[in-house]
Short mmCIF file of C-alpha atoms in Angstrom, two decimals:
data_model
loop_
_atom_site.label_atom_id
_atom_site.label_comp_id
_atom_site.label_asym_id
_atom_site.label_seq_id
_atom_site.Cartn_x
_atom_site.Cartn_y
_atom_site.Cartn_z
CA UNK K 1 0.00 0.00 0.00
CA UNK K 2 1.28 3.62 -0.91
CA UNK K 3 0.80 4.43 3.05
CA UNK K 4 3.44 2.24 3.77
CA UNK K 5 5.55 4.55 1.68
CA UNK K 6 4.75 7.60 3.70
CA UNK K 7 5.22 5.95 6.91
CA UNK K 8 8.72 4.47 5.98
CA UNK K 9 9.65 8.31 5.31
CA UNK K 10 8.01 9.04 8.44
CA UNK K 11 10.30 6.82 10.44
CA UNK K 12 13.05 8.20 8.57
CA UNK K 13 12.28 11.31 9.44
CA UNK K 14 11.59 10.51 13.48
CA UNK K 15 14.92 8.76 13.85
CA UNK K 16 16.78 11.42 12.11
CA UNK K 17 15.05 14.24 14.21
CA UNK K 18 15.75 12.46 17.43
CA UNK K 19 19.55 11.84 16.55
CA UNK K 20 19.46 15.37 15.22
CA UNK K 21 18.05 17.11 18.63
CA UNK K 22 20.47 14.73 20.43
CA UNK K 23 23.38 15.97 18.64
CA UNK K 24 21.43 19.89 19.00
CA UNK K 25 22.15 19.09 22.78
CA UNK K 26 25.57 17.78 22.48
CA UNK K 27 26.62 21.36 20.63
CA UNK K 28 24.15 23.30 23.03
CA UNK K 29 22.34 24.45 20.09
CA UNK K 30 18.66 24.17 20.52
CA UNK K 31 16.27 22.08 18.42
CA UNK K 32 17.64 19.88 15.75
CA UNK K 33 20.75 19.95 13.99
CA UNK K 34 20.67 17.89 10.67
CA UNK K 35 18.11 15.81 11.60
CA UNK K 36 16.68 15.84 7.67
CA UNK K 37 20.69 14.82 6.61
CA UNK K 38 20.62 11.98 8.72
CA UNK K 39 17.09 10.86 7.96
CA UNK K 40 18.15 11.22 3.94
CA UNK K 41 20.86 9.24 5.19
CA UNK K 42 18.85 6.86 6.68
CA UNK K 43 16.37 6.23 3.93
CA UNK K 44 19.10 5.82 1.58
CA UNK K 45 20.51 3.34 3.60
CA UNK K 46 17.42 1.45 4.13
CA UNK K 47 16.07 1.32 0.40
CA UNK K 48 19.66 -0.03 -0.65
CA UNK K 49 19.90 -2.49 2.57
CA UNK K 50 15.92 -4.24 1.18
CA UNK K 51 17.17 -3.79 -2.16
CA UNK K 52 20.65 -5.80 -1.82
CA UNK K 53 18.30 -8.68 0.46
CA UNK K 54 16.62 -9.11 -3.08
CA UNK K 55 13.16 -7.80 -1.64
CA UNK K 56 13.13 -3.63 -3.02
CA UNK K 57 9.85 -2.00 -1.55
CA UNK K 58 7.17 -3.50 -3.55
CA UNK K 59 6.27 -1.11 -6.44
CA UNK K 60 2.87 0.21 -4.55
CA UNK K 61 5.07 1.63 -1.59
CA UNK K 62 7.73 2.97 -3.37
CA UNK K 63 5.24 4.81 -5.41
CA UNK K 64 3.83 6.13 -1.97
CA UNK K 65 7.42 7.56 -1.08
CA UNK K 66 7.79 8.94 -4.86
CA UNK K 67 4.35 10.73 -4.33
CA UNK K 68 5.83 12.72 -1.55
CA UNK K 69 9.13 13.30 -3.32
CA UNK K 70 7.10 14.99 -6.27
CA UNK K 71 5.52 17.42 -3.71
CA UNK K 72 8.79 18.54 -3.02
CA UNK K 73 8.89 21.87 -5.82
CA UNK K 74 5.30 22.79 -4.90
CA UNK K 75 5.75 22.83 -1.10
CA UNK K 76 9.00 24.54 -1.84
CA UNK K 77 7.13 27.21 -3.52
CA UNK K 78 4.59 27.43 -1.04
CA UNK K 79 7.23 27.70 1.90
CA UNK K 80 8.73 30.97 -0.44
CA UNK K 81 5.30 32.23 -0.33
CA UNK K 82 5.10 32.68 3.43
CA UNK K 83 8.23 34.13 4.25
CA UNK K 84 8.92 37.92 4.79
CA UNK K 85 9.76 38.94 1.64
CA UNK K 86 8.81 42.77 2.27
CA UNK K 87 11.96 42.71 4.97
CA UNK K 88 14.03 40.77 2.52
CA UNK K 89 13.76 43.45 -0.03
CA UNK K 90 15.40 45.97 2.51
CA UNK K 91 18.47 43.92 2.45
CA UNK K 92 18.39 42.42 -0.70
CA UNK K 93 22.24 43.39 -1.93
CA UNK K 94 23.09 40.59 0.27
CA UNK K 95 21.08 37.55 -1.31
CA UNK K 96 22.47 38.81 -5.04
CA UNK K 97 26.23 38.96 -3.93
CA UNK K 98 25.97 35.80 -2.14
CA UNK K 99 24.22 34.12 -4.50
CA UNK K 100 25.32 34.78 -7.55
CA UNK K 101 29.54 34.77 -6.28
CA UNK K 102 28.73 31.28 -4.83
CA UNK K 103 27.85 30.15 -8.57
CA UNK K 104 30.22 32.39 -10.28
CA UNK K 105 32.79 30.94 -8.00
CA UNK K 106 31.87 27.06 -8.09
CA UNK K 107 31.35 26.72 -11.95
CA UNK K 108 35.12 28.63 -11.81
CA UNK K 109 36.29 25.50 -9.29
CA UNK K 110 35.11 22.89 -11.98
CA UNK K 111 38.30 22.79 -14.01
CA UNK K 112 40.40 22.85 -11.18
CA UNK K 113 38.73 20.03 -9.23
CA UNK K 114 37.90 18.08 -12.75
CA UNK K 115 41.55 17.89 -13.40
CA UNK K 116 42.50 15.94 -9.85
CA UNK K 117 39.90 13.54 -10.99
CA UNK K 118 41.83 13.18 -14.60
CA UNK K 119 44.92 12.93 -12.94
CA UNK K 120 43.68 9.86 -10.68
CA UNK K 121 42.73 8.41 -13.34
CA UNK K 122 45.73 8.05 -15.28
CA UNK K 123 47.68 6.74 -11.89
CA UNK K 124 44.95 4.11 -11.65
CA UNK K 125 45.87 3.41 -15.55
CA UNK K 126 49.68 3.42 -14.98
CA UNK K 127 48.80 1.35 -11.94
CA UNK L 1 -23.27 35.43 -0.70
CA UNK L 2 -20.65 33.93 -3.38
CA UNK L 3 -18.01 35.90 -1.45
CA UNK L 4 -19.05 34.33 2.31
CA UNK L 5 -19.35 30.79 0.22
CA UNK L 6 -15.88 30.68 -0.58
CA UNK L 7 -14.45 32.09 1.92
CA UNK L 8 -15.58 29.81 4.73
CA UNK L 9 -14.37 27.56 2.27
CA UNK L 10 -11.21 28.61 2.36
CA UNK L 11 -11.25 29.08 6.26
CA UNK L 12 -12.60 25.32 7.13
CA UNK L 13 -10.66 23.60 4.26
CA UNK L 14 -7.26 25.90 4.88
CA UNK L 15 -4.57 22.90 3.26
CA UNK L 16 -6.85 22.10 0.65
CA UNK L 17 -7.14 25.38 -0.59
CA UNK L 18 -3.34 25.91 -0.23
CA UNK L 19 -2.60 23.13 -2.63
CA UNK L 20 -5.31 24.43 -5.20
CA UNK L 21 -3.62 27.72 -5.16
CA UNK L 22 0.33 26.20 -5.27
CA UNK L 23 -1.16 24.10 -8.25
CA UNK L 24 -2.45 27.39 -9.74
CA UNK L 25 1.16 28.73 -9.54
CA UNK L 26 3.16 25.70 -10.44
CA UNK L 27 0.70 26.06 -13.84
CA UNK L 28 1.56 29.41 -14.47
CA UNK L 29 5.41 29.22 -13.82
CA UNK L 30 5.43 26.18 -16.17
CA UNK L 31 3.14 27.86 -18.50
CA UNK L 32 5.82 30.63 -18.90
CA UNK L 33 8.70 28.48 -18.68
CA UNK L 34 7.42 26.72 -21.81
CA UNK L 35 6.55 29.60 -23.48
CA UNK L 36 9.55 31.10 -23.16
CA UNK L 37 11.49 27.28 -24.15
CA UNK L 38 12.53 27.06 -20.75
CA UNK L 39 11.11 24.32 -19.48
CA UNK L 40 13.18 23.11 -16.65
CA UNK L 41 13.14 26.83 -15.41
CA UNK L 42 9.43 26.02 -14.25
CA UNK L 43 10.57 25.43 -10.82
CA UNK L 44 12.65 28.32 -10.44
CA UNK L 45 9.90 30.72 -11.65
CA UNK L 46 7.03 29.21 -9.56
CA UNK L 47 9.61 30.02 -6.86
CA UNK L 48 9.84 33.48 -7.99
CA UNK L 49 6.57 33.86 -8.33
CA UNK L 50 5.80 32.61 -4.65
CA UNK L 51 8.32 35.13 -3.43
CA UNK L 52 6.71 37.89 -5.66
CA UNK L 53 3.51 36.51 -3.96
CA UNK L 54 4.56 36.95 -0.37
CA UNK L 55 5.81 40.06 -0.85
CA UNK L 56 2.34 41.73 -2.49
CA UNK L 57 0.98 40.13 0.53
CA UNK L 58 3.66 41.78 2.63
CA UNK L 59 3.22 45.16 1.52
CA UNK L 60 -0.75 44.56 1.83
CA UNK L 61 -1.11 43.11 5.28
CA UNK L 62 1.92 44.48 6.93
CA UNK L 63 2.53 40.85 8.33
CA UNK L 64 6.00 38.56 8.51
CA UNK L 65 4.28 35.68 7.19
CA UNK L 66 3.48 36.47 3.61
CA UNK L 67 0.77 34.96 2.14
CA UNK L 68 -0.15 32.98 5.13
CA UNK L 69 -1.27 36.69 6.42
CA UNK L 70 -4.20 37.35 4.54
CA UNK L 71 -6.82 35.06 6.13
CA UNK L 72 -8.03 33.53 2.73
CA UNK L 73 -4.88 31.82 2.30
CA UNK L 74 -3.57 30.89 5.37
CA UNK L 75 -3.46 27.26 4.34
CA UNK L 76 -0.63 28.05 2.68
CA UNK L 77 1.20 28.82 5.40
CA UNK L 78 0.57 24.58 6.60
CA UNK L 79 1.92 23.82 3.13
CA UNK L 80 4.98 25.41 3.18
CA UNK L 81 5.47 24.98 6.99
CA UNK L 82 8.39 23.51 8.21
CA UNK L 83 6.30 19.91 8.97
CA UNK L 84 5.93 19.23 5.31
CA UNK L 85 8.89 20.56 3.82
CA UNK L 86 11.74 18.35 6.15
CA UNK L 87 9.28 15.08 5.28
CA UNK L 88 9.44 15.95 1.13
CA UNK L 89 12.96 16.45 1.51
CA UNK L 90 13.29 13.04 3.01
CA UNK L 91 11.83 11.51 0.69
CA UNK L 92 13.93 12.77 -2.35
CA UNK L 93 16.80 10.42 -1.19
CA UNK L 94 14.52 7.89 -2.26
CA UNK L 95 16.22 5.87 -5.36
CA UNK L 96 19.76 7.02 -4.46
CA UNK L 97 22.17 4.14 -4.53
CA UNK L 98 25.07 3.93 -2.43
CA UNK L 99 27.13 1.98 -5.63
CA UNK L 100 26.40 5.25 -7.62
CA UNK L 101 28.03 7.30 -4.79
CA UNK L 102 30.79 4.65 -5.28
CA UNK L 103 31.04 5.30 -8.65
CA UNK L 104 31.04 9.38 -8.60
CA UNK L 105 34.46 8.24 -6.84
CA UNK L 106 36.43 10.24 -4.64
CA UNK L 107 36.61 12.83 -6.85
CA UNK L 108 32.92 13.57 -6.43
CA UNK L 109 32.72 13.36 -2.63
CA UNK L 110 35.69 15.62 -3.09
CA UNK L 111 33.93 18.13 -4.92
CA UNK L 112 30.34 17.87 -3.19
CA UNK L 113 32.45 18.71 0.50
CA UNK L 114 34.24 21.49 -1.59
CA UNK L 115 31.01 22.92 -3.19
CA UNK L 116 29.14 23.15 0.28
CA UNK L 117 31.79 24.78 2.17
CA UNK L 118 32.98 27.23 -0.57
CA UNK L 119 29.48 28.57 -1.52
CA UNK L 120 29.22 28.48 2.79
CA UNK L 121 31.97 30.74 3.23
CA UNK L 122 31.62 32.89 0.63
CA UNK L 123 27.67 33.20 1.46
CA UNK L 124 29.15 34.29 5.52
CA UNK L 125 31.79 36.33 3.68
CA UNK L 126 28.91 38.39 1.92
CA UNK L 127 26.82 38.68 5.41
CA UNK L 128 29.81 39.71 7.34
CA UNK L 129 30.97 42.41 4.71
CA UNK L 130 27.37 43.79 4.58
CA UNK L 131 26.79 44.12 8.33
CA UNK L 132 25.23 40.84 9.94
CA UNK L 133 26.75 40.93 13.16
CA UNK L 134 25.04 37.60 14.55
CA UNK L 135 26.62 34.26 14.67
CA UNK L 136 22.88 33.05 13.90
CA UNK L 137 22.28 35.25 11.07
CA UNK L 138 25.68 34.91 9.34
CA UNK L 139 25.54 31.09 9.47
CA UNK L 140 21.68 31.62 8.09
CA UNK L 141 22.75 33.25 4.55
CA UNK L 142 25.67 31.29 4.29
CA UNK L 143 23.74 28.60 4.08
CA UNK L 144 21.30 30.32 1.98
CA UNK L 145 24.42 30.35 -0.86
CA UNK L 146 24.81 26.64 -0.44
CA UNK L 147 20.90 25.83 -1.58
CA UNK L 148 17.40 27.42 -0.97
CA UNK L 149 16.84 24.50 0.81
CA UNK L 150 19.77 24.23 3.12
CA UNK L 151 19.09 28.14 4.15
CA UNK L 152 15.43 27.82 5.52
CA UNK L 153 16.52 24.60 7.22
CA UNK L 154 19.45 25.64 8.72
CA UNK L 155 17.45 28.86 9.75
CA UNK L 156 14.82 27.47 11.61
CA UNK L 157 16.88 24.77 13.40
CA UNK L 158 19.20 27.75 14.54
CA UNK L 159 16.18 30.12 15.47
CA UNK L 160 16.65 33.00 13.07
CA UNK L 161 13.57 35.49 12.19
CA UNK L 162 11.74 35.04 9.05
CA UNK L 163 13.71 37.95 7.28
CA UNK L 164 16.60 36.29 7.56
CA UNK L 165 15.41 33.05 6.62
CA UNK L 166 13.88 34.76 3.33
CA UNK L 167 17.33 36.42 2.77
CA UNK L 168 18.87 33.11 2.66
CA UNK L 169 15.96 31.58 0.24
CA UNK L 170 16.61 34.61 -1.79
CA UNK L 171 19.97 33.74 -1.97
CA UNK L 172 19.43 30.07 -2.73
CA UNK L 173 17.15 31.15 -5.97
CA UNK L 174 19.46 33.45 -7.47
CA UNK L 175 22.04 30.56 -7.34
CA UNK L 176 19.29 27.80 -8.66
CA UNK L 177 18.51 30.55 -11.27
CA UNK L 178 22.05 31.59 -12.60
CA UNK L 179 23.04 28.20 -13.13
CA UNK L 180 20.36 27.79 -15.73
CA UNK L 181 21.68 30.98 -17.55
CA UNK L 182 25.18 30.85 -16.92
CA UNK L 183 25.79 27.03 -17.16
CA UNK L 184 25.62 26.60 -21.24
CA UNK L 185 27.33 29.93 -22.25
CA UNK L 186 30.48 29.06 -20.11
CA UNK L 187 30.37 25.03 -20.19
CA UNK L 188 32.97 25.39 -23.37
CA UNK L 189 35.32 27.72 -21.22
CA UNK L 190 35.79 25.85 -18.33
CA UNK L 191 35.42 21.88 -19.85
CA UNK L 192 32.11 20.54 -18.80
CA UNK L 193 31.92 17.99 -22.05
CA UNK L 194 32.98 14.68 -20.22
CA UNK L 195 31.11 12.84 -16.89
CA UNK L 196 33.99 13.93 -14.94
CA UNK L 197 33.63 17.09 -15.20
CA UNK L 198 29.16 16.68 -14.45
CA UNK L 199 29.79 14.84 -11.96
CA UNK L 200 32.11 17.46 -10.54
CA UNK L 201 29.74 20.49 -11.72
CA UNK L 202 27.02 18.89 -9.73
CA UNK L 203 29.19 18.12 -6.95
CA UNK L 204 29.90 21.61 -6.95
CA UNK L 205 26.69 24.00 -7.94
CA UNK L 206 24.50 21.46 -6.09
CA UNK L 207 21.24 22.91 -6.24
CA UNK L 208 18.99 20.44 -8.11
CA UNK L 209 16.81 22.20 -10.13
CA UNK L 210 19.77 24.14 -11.14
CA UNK L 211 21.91 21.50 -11.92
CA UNK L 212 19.45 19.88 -14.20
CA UNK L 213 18.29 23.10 -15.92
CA UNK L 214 21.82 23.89 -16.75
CA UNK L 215 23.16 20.33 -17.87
CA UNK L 216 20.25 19.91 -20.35
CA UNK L 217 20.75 23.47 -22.16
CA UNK L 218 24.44 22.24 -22.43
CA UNK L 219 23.70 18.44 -23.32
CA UNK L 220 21.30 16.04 -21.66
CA UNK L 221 24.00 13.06 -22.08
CA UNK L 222 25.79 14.72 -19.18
CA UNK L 223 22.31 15.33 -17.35
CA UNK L 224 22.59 11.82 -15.08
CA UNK L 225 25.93 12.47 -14.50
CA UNK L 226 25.30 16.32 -12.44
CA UNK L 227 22.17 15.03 -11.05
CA UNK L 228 23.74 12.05 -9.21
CA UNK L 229 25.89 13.99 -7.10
CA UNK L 230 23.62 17.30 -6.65
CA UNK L 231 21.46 14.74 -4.68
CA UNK L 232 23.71 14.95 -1.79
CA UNK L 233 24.62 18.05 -2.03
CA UNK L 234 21.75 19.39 -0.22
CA UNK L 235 21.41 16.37 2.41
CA UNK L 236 25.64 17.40 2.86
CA UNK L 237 24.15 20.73 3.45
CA UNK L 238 21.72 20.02 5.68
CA UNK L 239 23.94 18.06 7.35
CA UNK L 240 27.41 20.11 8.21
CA UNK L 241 26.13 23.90 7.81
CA UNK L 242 23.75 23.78 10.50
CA UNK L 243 26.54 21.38 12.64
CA UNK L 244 29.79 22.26 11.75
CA UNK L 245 29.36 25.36 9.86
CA UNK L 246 27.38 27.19 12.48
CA UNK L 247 30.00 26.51 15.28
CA UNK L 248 33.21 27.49 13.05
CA UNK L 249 30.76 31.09 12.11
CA UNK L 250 30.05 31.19 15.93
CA UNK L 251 33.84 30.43 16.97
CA UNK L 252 34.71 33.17 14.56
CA UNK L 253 32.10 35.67 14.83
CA UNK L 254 31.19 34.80 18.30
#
């Protein structure tokens, strides 16, 4: 059943909130700290662990978990349709420069970092 | 009497009318995006469009919470609360498998830990230079350069006000966006031709719908390639900014 999708997710997302709050406490930050990370984490794990055992989620529960993961844009949208935007505005400089150098700057990274992976290549050739 | 009909409507079935009115968007954003042969830039402008949304409804009500504000639509604000949004995101892991993280090599985990923390620090080195003082705040927009996604979840978990939090969404959109534009024009210039290099590009840029936009305009074949390691760029995000980032900005910045 597709509920046993959104339940799976559901656990996911319990276990990696309660491991996130616990490490929230450990820093002294409060609330949860990367709670969603480690329940990705988790569900990655899990979906690869049934998978390997020969027995994947049968096709009407992964479905259910795919139904979610569709929702993703739209809620996404939604979320940047409640937040203070009118207060954003004041300080907007900031979002543009940070922004746009964080993309100007990665894509200027790529031939740098895509060379290393050349380069271990070719010793894994020579090898 | 139409009015009062559709209104308590709205006010008794709150979530249901938020997802007629997202679904209204999402049409129009893709309705434009195709129009315009931009089809994979649907996302970014139903994002745009939200923003543009909450603001009109910022400048109408007065309010911090956008459209949730104005009483008609305050099933939005359930929608897009944080409830919702951290189970969705879960659930995109879904189908990624650990022997295709394998495969992406060293070289990709390389470049997804580089991507996150450079677009991290430079995001905190913006803040700083424009006046955020707070070790909350600073750590908020950094993480709004690493994704849109990885900004409003780092926000809340650290406490920062919604401005903030819409700074670093801001942020995270003109990254998703610029990638789109920017990607094809410079691919030639800087060697994105070969999987290496996707897988490095996504490793690096991260942010999904960005990643994809930009890889198709340049050439689909390398499409898989970006996508497989933007996936964990965001749950990377999620993961260290709000840890590890936020207590190197607070060790710095107190």
């Amino acid at each position: 059943m597709e509920i046993y999708g959104l339940g799976i997710i559901a656990v996911c997302m319990f276990v990696g909130s309660f491991l996130g709050n616990i490490l929230g406490n450990l820093l002294g930050v409060k609330g949860d700290v990367g709670g969603v990370g480690i329940a990705m984490l988790l569900l990655v794990l899990i979906s690869n662990y049934v998978e390997s055992k020969g027995k994947p989620f049968p096709e009407k529960t992964s479905k259910g978990i795919e139904f979610v993961s569709f929702l993703y844009i739209p809620i996404v949208v939604a979320m940047a349709s409640i937040q203070n935007v009118v207060a954003a505005f004041k300080g907007g400089a900031v979002a543009f420069l940070a922004g746009g150098l964080a993309t100007i700057g990665s894509m200027l990274l790529i031939p740098l970092i895509s060379r290393i992976g050349a380069s271990e290549k070719n010793y894994n050739i020579t090898k | 009497m139409v009015i009062n009909i559709i209104s308590e409507f709205f006010k008794s079935n709150g979530l249901v009318g938020a997802i007629g009115i997202i679904a209204l968007v999402m049409y129009v954003a893709y309705y434009i995006a195709n129009s315009i042969g931009q089809k994979r830039m649907g996302s970014a402008f139903a994002i745009i469009i939200g923003l543009v949304l909450a603001y009109i409804a910022g400048k109408y009500t007065g309010g911090k919470k956008g459209l949730a504000d104005i009483k008609l639509f305050a099933g939005v604000g359930l929608l897009g609360g944080g409830m919702l949004r951290d189970y969705a995101i879960i659930s995109t892991a879904y189908g990624v498998k650990v022997e295709n993280l394998k495969k992406a090599g060293l070289v990709g985990i390389f470049s997804l830990i580089v991507g996150v923390l450079f677009s991290f620090i430079i995001g905190v080195i913006i803040a700083v230079l424009l006046g955020f003082k707070n070790a909350v705040d600073i750590t908020t927009i950094g993480a709004g350069a690493v994704t849109f996604i990885v900004g409003p979840v780092t926000g809340s978990a650290l406490g920062a006000s919604s401005e903030v939090i819409a700074l670093s969404i801001a942020a995270g959109v003109v990254k998703s966006v610029l990638t789109m534009i920017i990607t094809p024009i410079i691919a030639p210039k800087i060697g994105l031709n070969n999987p290496t290099a996707a897988m490095v590009y996504g490793g690096l840029l991260g942010t999904t719908s960005g990643v994809a936009g930009g890889l198709a305009a340049t050439d689909p074949k390398l499409v898989p390639y970006g996508a497989l390691t933007a996936t964990f760029y965001t749950g990377l995000g999620t993961l260290i900014v709000p840890s590890i980032g936020f207590l190197l900005v607070k060790i710095i910045f107190g």
